[in-house]
PDB file of C-alpha atoms in Angstrom:
ATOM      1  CA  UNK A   1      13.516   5.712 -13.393  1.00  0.00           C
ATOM      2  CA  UNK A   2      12.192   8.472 -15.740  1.00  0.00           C
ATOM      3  CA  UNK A   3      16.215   9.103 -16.454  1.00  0.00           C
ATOM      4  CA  UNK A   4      16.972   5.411 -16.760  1.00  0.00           C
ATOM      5  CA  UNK A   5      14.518   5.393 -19.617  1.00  0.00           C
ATOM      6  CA  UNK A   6      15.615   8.187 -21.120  1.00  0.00           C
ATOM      7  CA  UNK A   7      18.936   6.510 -21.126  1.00  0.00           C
ATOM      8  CA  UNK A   8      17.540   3.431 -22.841  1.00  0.00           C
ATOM      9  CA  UNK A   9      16.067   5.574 -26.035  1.00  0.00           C
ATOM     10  CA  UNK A  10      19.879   7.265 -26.176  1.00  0.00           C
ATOM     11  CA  UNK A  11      18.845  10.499 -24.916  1.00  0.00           C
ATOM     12  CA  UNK A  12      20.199  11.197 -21.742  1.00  0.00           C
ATOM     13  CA  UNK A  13      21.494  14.374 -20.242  1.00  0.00           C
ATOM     14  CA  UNK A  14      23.178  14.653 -17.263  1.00  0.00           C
ATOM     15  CA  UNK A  15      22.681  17.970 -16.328  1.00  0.00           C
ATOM     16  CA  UNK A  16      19.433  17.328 -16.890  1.00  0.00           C
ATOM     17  CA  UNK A  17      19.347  13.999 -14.656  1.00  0.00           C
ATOM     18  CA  UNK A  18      21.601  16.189 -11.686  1.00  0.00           C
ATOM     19  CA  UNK A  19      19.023  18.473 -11.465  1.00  0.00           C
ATOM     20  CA  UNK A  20      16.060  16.265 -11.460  1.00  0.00           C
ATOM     21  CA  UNK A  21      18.005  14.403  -8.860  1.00  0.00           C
ATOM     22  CA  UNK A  22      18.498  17.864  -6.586  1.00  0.00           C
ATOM     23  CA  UNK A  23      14.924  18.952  -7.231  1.00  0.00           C
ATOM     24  CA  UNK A  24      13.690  15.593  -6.084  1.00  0.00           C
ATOM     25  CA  UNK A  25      15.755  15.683  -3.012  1.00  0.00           C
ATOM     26  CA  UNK A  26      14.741  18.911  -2.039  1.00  0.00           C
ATOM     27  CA  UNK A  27      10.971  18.480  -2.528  1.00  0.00           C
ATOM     28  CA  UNK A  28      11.485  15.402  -0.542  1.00  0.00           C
ATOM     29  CA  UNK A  29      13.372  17.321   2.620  1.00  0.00           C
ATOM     30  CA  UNK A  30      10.226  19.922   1.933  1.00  0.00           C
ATOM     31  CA  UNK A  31       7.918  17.076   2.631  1.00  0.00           C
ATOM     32  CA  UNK A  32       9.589  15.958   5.598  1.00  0.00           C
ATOM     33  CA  UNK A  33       9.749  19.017   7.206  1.00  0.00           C
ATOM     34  CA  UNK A  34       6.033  19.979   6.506  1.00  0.00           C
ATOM     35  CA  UNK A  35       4.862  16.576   7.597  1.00  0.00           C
ATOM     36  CA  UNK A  36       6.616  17.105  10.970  1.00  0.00           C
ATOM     37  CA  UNK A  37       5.283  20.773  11.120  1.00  0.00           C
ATOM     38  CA  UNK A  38       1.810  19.660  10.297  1.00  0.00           C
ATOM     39  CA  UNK A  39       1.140  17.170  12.263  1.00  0.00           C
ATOM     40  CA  UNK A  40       2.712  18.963  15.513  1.00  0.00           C
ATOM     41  CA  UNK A  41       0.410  22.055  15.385  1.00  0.00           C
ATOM     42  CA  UNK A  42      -2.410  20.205  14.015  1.00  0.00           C
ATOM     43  CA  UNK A  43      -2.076  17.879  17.208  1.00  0.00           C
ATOM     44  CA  UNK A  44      -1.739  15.173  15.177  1.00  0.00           C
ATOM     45  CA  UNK A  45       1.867  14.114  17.152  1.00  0.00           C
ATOM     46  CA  UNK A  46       0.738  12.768  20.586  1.00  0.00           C
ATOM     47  CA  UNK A  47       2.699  10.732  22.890  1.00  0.00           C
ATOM     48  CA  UNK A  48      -0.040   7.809  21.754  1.00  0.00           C
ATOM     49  CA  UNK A  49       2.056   7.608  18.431  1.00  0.00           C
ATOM     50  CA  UNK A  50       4.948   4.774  18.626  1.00  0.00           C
ATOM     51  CA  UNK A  51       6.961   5.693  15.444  1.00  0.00           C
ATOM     52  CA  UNK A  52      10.364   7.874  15.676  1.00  0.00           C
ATOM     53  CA  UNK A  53       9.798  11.230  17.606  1.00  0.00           C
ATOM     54  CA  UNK A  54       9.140  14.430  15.569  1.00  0.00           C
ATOM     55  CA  UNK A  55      11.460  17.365  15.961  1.00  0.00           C
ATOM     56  CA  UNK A  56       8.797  19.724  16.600  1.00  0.00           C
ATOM     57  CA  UNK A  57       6.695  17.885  18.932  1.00  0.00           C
ATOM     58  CA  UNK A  58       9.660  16.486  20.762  1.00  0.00           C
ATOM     59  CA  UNK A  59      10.970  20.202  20.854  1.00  0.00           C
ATOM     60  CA  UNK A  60      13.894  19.726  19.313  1.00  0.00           C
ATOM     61  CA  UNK A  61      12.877  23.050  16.896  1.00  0.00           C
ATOM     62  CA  UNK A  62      10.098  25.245  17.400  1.00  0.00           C
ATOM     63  CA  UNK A  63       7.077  25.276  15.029  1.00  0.00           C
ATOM     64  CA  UNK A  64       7.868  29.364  13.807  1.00  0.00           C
ATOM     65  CA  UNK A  65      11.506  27.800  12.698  1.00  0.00           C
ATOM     66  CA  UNK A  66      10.612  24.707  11.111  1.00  0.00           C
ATOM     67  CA  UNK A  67       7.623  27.202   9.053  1.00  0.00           C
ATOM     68  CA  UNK A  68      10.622  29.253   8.477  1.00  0.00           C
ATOM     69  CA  UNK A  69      13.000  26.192   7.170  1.00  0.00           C
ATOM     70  CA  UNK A  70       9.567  24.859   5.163  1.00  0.00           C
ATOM     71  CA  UNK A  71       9.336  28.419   3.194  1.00  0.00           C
ATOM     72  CA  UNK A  72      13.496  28.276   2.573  1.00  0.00           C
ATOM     73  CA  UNK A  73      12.907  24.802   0.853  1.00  0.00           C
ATOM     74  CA  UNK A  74      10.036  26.170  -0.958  1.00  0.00           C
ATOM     75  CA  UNK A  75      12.449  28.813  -2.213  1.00  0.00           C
ATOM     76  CA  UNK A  76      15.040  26.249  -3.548  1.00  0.00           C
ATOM     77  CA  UNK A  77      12.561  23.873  -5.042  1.00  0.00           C
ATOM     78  CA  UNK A  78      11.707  26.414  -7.255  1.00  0.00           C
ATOM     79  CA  UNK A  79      15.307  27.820  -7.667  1.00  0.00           C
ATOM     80  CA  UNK A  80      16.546  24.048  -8.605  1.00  0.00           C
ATOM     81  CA  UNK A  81      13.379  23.440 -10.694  1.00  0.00           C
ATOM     82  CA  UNK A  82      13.419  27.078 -12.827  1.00  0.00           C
ATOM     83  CA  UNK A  83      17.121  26.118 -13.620  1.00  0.00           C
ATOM     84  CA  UNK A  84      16.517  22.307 -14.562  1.00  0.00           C
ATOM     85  CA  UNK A  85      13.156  23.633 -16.714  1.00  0.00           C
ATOM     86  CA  UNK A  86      15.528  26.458 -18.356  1.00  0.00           C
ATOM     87  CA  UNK A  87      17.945  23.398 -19.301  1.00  0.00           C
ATOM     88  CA  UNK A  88      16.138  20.815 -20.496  1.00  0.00           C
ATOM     89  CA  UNK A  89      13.337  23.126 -22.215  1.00  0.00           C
ATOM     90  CA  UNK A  90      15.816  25.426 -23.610  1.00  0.00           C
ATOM     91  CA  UNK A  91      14.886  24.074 -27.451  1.00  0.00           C
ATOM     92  CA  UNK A  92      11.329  23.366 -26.265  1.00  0.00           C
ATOM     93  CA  UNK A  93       8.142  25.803 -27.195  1.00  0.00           C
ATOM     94  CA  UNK A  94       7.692  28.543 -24.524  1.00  0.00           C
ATOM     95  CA  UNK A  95       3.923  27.010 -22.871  1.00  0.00           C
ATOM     96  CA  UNK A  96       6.075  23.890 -22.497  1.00  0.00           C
ATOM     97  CA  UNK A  97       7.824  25.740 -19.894  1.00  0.00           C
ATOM     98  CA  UNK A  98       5.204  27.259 -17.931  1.00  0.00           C
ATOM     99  CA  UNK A  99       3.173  23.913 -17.943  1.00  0.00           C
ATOM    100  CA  UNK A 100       6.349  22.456 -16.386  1.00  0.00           C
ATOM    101  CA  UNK A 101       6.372  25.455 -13.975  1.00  0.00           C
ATOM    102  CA  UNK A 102       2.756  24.720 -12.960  1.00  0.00           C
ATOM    103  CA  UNK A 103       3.371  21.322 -12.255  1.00  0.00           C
ATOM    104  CA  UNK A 104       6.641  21.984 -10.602  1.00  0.00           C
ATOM    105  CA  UNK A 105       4.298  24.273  -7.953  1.00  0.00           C
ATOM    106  CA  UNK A 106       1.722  21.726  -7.785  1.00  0.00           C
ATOM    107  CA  UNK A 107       4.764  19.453  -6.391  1.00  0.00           C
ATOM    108  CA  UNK A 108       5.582  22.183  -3.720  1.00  0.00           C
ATOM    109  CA  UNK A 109       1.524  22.486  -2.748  1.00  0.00           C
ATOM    110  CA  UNK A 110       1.172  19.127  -2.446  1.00  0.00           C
ATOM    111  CA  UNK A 111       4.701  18.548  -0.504  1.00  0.00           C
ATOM    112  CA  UNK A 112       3.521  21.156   2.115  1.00  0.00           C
ATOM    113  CA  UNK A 113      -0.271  21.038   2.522  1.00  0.00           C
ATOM    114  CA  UNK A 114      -0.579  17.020   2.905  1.00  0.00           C
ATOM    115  CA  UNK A 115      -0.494  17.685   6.985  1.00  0.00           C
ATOM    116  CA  UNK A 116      -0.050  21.345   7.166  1.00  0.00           C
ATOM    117  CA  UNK A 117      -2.927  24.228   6.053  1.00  0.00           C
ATOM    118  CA  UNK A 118      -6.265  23.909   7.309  1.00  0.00           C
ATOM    119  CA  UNK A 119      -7.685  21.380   5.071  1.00  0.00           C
ATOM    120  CA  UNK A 120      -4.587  18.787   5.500  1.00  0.00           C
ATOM    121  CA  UNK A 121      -5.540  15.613   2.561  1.00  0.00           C
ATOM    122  CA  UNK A 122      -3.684  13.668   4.105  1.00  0.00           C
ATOM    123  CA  UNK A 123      -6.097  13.571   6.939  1.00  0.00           C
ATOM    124  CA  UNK A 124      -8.986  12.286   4.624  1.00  0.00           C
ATOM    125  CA  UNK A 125      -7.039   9.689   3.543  1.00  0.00           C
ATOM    126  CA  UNK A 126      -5.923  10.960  -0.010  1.00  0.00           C
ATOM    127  CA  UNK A 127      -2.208  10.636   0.967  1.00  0.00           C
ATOM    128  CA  UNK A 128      -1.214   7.164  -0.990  1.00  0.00           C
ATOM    129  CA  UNK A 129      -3.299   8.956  -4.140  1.00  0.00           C
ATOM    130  CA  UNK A 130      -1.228  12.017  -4.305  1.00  0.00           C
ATOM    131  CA  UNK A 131       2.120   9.780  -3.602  1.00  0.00           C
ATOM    132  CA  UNK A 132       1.175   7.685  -6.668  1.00  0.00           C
ATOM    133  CA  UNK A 133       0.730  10.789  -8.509  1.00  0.00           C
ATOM    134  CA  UNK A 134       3.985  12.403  -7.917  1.00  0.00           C
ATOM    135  CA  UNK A 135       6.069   9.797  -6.829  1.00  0.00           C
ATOM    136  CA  UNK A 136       5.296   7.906  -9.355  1.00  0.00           C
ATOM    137  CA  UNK A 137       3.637   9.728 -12.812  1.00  0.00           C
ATOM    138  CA  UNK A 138       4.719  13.191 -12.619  1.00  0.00           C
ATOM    139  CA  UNK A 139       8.429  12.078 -11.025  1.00  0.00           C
ATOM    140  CA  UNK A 140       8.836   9.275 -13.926  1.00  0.00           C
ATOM    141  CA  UNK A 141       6.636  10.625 -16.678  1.00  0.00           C
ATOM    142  CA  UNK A 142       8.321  14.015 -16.315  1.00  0.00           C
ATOM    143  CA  UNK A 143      12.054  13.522 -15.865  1.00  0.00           C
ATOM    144  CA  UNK A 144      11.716  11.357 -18.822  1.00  0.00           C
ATOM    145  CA  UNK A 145      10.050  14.285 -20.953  1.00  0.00           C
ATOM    146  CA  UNK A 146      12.943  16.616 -19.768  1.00  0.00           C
ATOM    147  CA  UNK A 147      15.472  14.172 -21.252  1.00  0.00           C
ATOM    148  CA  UNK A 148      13.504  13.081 -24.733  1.00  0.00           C
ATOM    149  CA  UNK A 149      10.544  15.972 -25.407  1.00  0.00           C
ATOM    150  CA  UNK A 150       8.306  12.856 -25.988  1.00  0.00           C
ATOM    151  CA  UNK A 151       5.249  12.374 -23.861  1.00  0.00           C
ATOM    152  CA  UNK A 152       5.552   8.003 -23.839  1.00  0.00           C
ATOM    153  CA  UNK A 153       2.088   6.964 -22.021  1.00  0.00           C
ATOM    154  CA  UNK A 154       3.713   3.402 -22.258  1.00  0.00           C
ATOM    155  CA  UNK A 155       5.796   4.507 -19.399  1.00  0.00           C
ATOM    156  CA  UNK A 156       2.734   5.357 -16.858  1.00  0.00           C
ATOM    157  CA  UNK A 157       3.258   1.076 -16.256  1.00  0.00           C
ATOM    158  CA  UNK A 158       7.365   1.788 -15.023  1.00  0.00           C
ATOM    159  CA  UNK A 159       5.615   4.885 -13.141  1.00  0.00           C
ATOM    160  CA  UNK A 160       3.070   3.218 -11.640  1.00  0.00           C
ATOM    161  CA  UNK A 161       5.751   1.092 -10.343  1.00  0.00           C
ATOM    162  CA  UNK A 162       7.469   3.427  -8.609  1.00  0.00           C
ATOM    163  CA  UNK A 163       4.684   4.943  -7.556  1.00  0.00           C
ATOM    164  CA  UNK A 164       2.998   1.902  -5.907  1.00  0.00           C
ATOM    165  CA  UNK A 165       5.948   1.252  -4.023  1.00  0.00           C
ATOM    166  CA  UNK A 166       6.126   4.787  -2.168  1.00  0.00           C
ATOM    167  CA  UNK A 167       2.954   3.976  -1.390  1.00  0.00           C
ATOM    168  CA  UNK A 168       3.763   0.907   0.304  1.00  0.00           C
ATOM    169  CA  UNK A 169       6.377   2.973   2.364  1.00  0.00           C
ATOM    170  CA  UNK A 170       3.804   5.111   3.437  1.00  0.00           C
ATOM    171  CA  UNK A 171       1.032   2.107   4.374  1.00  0.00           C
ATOM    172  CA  UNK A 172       3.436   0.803   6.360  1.00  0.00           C
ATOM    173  CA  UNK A 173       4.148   4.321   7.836  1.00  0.00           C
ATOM    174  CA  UNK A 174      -0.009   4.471   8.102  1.00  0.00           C
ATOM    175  CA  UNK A 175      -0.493   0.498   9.797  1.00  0.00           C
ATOM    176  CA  UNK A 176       2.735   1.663  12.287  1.00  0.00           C
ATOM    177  CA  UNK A 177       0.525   4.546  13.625  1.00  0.00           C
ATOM    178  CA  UNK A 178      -3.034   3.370  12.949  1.00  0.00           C
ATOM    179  CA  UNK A 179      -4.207   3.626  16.624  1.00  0.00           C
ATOM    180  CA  UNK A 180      -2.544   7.234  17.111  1.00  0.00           C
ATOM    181  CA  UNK A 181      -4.089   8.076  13.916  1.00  0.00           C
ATOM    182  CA  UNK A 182      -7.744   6.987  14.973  1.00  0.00           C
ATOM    183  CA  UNK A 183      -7.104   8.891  17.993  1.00  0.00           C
ATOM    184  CA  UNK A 184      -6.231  12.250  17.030  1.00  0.00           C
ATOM    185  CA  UNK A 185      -8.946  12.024  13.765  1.00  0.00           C
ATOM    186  CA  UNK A 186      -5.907  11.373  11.175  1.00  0.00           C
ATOM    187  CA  UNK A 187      -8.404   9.153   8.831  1.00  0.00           C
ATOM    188  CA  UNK A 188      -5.380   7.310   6.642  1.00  0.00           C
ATOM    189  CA  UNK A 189      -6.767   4.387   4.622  1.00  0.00           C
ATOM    190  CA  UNK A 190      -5.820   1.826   7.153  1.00  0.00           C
ATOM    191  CA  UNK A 191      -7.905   3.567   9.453  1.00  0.00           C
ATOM    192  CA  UNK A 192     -10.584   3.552   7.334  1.00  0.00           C
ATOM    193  CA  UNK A 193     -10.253   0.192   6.415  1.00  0.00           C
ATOM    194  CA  UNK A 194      -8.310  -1.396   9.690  1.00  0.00           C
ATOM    195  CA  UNK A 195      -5.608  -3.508  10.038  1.00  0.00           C
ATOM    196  CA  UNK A 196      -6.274  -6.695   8.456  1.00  0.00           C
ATOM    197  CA  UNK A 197      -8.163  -5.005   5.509  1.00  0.00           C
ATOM    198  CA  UNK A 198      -4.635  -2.727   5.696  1.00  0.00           C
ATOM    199  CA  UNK A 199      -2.705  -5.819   4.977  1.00  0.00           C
ATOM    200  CA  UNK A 200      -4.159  -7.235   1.966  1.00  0.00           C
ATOM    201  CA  UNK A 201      -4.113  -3.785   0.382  1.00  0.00           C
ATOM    202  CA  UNK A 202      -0.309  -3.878   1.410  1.00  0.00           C
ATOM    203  CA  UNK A 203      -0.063  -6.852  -0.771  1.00  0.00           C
ATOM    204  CA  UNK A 204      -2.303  -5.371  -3.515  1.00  0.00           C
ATOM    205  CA  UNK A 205       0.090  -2.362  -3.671  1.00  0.00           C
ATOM    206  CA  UNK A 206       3.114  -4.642  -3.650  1.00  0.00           C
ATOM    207  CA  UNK A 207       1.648  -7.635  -6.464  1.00  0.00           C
ATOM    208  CA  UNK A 208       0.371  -4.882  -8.858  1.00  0.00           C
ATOM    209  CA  UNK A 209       3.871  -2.738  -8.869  1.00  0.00           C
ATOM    210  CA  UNK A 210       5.657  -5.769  -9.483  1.00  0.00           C
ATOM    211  CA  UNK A 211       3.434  -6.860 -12.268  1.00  0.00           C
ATOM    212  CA  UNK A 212       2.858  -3.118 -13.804  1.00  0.00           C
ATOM    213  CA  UNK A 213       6.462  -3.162 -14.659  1.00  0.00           C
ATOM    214  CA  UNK A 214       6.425  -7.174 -15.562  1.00  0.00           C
ATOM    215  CA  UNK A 215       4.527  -6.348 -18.409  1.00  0.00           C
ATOM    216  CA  UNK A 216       6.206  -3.281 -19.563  1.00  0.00           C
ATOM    217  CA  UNK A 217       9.404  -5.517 -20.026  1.00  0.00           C
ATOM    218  CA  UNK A 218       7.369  -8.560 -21.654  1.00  0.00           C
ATOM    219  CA  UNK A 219       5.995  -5.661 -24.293  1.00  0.00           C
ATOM    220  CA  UNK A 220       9.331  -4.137 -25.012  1.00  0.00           C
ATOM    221  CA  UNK A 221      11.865  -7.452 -24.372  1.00  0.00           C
ATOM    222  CA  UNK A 222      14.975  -6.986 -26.055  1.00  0.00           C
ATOM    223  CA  UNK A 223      17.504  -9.063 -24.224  1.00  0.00           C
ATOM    224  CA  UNK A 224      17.692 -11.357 -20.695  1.00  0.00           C
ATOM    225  CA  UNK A 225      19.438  -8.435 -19.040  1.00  0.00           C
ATOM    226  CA  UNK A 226      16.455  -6.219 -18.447  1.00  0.00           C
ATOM    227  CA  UNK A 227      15.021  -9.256 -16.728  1.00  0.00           C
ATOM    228  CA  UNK A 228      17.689  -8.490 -13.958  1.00  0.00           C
ATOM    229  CA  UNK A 229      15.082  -6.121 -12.084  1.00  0.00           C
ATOM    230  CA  UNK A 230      13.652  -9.772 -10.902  1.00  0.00           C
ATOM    231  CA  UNK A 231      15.864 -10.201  -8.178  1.00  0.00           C
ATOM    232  CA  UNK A 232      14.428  -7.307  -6.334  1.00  0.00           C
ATOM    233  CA  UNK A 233      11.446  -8.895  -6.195  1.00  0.00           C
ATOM    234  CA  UNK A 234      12.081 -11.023  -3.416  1.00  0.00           C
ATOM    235  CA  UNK A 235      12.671  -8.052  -1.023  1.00  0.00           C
ATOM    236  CA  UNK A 236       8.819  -6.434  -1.673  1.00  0.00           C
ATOM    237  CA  UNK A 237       7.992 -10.197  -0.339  1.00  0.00           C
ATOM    238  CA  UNK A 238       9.510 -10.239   2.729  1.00  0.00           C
ATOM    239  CA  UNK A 239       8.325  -6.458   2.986  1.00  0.00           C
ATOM    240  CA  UNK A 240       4.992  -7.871   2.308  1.00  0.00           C
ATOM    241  CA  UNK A 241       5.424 -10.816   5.610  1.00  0.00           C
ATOM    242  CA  UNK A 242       6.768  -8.687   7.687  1.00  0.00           C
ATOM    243  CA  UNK A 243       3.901  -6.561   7.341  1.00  0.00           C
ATOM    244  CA  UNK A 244       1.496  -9.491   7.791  1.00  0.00           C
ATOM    245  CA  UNK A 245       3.173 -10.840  10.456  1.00  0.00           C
ATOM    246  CA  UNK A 246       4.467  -8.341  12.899  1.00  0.00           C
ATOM    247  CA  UNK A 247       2.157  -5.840  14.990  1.00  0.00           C
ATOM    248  CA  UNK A 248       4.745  -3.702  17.026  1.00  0.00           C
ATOM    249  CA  UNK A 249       5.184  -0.303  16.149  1.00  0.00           C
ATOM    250  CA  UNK A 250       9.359  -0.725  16.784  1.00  0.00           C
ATOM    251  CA  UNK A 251       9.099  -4.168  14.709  1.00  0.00           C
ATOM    252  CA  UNK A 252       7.703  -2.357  11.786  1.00  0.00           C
ATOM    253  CA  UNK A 253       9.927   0.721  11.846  1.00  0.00           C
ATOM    254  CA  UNK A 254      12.887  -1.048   9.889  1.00  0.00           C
ATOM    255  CA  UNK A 255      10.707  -2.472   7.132  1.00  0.00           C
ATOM    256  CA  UNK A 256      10.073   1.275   5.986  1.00  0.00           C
ATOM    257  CA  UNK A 257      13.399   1.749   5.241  1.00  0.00           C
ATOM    258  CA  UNK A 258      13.798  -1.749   3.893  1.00  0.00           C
ATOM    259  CA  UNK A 259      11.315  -0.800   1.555  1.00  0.00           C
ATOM    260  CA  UNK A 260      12.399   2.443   0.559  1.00  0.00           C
ATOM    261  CA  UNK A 261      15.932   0.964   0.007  1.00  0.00           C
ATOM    262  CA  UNK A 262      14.313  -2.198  -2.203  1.00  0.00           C
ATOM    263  CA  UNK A 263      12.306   0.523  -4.387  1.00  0.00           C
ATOM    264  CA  UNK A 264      15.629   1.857  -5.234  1.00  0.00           C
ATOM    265  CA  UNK A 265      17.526  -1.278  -5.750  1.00  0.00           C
ATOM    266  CA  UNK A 266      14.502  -1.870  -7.829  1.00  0.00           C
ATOM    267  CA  UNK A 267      14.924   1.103 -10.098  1.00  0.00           C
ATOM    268  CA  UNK A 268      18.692   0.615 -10.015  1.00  0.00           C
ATOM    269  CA  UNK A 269      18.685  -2.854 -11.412  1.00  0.00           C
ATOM    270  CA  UNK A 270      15.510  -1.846 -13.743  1.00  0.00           C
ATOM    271  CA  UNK A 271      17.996   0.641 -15.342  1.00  0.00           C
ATOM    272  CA  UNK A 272      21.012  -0.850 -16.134  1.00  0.00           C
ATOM    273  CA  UNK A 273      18.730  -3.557 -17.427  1.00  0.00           C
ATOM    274  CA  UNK A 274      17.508  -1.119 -20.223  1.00  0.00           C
ATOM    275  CA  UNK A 275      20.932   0.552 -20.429  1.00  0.00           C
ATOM    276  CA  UNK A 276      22.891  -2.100 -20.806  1.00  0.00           C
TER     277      UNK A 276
END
């Protein structure tokens, strides 16, 4: 998204938008794998949870070689990010790279210490905050300063976007495994909340992306192509039933990655609607 926009104002890089691309990836793998870490030695993984089974629970990989494969991904997140900052900030003043730098490590903090450390926030429920934060703001906000060198605080509406919906990937993820989760003292927001309150907040996460971005386009219309981001919306409305209507664990496993996959259809056609 943030290089889709950057695209739009005629400013786009590409080495730039490969290595935002790599970071990303990387800082998502680094997630992953200290999610599945975290939640196995914080005996968070029981056999009460009904979603996929984790490789370190299921002992497919120890816990000292997943740490290990967690601080090797740490390494490269910084490795990809140092080179991507020294790229696009090459013409930039000096504290604009070390800012950059901080937040980069904020990224890697957060990636690991959502489930793993001893203080876990995703365990308080301050998961879908910190995904709106960096899967949204920071990840849209940021790329987009890397291409342009312009801080636009117009964008936080696209971000918020893209934010909202990883956050409906991860309620879904949260109303899967809400009875696990109560369990084993995981306090997500749809255990705080419960199911039904879980469902309607679903919704609320889904209505307000699609309306953040609605009115981004309606305050910078140009042509009827950058209204072609509308056909995506359909998909966060079946997301949306599905979640109302189905309660099995292995019924609501393919509407994560139905969402995840409509998110980026969703950027996709939000982009060539501002490139072309």
């Amino acid at each position: 998204m943030g290089c889709f926009l950057a695209a739009g104002t005629g400013q786009f890089s590409w080495p730039v938008a490969a290595l935002s691309v790599l970071t990303t990836i990387i800082l998502q793998v680094l997630s992953n794998f200290a999610n599945d870490y975290g939640d196995a030695v914080n005996g968070k993984d029981t056999e009460l949870r009904e979603g996929p089974r984790r490789a370190v629970h299921s002992g497919h990989i120890t816990a000292e070689k997943m740490l290990r494969a967690i601080i090797i991904f740490s390494v490269l997140a910084l490795i990809s990010g140092i080179s991507l900052l020294t790229i696009a900030l090459k013409n930039a003043p000096a504290n604009t790279f070390w800012v950059f730098l901080g937040i980069g490590v904020a990224c890697i903090i957060a990636a690991i210490t959502y489930t793993a450390g001893k203080r876990p926030y995703g365990y308080v429920g301050l998961g879908d905050l910190s995904v709106l934060i960096f899967f949204g703001w920071v990840g849209v906000l940021g790329s987009n300063f890397l291409h342009t060198h312009v801080w636009d605080w117009g964008l936080l509406l696209p971000a918020s976007s893209c934010g909202l919906f990883a956050v409906g990937v991860l309620n879904i993820n949260n109303i899967r495994d809400i009875e696990s989760d109560r369990a084993t003292g995981k306090n997500s927001i749809p255990v705080r909340i419960g199911r039904e309150m879980a469902i309607v907040y679903h919704w609320c996460i889904l209505l307000v992306g699609m309306l953040c971005v609605t009115v981004y386009t309606a305050q910078h219309f140009s042509s009827y192509t950058s209204l072609i981001f509308f056909l995506s919306f359909p998909l966060f409305v079946k997301n949306g039933l599905a979640i109302s209507r189905l309660t099995k664990a292995s019924e609501l496993d393919p509407y994560l990655k139905q969402m995840a996959l409509s998110t980026l259809l969703f950027v996709i056609l939000f982009g060539i609607g501002i490139v072309l």
